[in-house]
Amino acid sequence: MELNFLWLIAGGVFVFWFFRRANEWYYVGRMGGGTAYPLPPGDLGWPFFGNMLSLLKSLRSGDPNSFVNNLASRYGKTGIYRTHLFGYPSIIVCTPELCRRVLTNDDTFGLGYPKSAYLLAGRKSLHNTTPAEHRRLRRLIANPINGHQALAMYIENIEDIVINSLDEFASMNKPFEFCPEMKMVTFKVMTKIFMGSVSDSTFWTTHNLYNDFRMGLMSMAIDLPGFTFHKALKARKKLVKVLQSILDGKRVKAKSNQHEGKKDLMDLLLEAEDEDGQKLEDEHIIDMILVSFSAGFDSSAFGSLWAIVYLTENPEALKKAKEEQDEIVKRRPSTQKGLSLAEIKQMEYLNKVIDEMLRKTNPLSIFREAKVDVSINGYTIPKGWKIMVWTGAVHMDPQNYEDPQDFNPSRWDNIKTKAAAFMPFGAGSRSCPGGDLAKLIITIFLHYFLLNYKLKRVNPKSPLRYTQGPMTDDNCLAEVKKIL
Ligand code: HEM
């Protein structure tokens, strides 16, 4: 009896050991042992699941960087580790130098997002072009998205929505879930910037379709009824039709010189021409709008939300930020209505507040894939493996930022830190073209919030979770009150 029990335990240990090693044997075996350097330290986890369970545990713990910190404490602070995530053998890089090396070397590292993201982004999107076409498109969209004139033009559109929404929040006179409300306002802001004024029915159709669309971006690319990706593809087809009809309407108006009011991003993309006088095709514009919406919507909504929450939790920073905004309004000539880009450029402290928020709360990882076997810091990254450029860990590493958990906008007084270890918008040819626009949206939210409102959270200790972004368990239940 005792012997049988011992055999059972030994058998269990063997099965555990076998399955725990299976991924390593499979993937390392496929490399054929011909590389000059060893793989980075780490392990490839369980067959099929890899290390996903550990990652999900870290995301649910509210500290997603604990996944990388655990690797560092097990394998040493090499800043480069092997793992297996989202169904792929992967390499994590998490030092400023390694992150930049990967992001700025397009010959060796290509984009590494899931197949679903490419299929949903569209044939003419930035994600599915040749490098030369990518460069051309980036030149064409630079001014419409981030150009000085465009930003100045977008301010008025953003202001109206922000002012009205904050007023509505305060008039509720009771706590509400701040997170979904901020997302809704940001969606309104982005719709107005991207497409101008649209009817209520177009707005709601776009909103609902877009929700289905973005759910599919990181899903398994299975185009069968019942799967998230299938629903997202259907939403994409309908969204394309909606955007095409808006484009057609704009073209008709432009031809008959009926353009009333401010221009929007679509108008500017329709007008854009490259050095050879070539314009963007409608498919380019539609795919660009869809990708930009996906890239910019959640991140800008969470950005505004967390900047307000961090300021509320830090009275000294809140006081300083408010004083700066009050001062700007005091200096404003009585003839000027609303904010100007010149004023926004003077908001030195608020800019630091936003950078500090971006450092603490930004996309954790950027995905790449090795095009060839690469030697890096004495290790091999095998061809075809994914690379997770884990900028979140760089931003929260005490070697790069003193007391990284603290929200301390004044740390940015020392500008030197910024260049080396700050990558909220990525780096290299794929770095975010919408960074200035995102900062503009967040600045306008903060400006009007700081002037007139305060936030009172119901459960300030509600635990943080990373699901579709950094969010508290109670969806940030809070009351917005007017400052009297
Ligand atoms: C706080 C807000 C934002 C953050 C933190 C953010 C972050 C990023 C990052 C890290 C990348 C690089 C991805 C990579 O290298 O694979 C990126 C790319 C991109 N972002 Fe943003 N973004 C924000 C807002 C926006 C906005 C408002 C827009 C709208 C125009 C936008 C449009 C894009 C596009 C089109 C790309 C793809 C660029 C390419 O592949 O060439 N983003 N973003």
PDB file of C-alpha atoms in Angstrom, residues 14 135 201 210 237 251 255 268 286 291 294 302 328 354 422 454 473:
ATOM      1  CA  PHE A  14       7.556  12.803 -13.281  1.00  0.00           C
ATOM      2  CA  ARG A 135       7.145  56.269 -44.292  1.00  0.00           C
ATOM      3  CA  SER A 201     -27.689  57.892 -34.688  1.00  0.00           C
ATOM      4  CA  TYR A 210     -16.358  50.202 -32.333  1.00  0.00           C
ATOM      5  CA  LYS A 237     -17.312  45.892 -42.302  1.00  0.00           C
ATOM      6  CA  ARG A 251     -16.288  65.243 -50.600  1.00  0.00           C
ATOM      7  CA  LYS A 255     -16.765  70.255 -54.147  1.00  0.00           C
ATOM      8  CA  LEU A 268      -7.354  67.263 -43.403  1.00  0.00           C
ATOM      9  CA  ILE A 286     -10.707  54.743 -43.326  1.00  0.00           C
ATOM     10  CA  VAL A 291      -6.300  52.290 -36.270  1.00  0.00           C
ATOM     11  CA  SER A 294      -8.014  51.979 -31.446  1.00  0.00           C
ATOM     12  CA  PHE A 302      -7.335  56.416 -19.033  1.00  0.00           C
ATOM     13  CA  ILE A 328      -3.246  81.396 -16.953  1.00  0.00           C
ATOM     14  CA  ILE A 354       0.930  64.440 -17.593  1.00  0.00           C
ATOM     15  CA  PHE A 422      10.811  57.555 -20.954  1.00  0.00           C
ATOM     16  CA  LYS A 454     -12.885  68.417  -7.369  1.00  0.00           C
ATOM     17  CA  ASP A 473     -12.517  47.259  -8.862  1.00  0.00           C
TER      18      ASP A 473
END
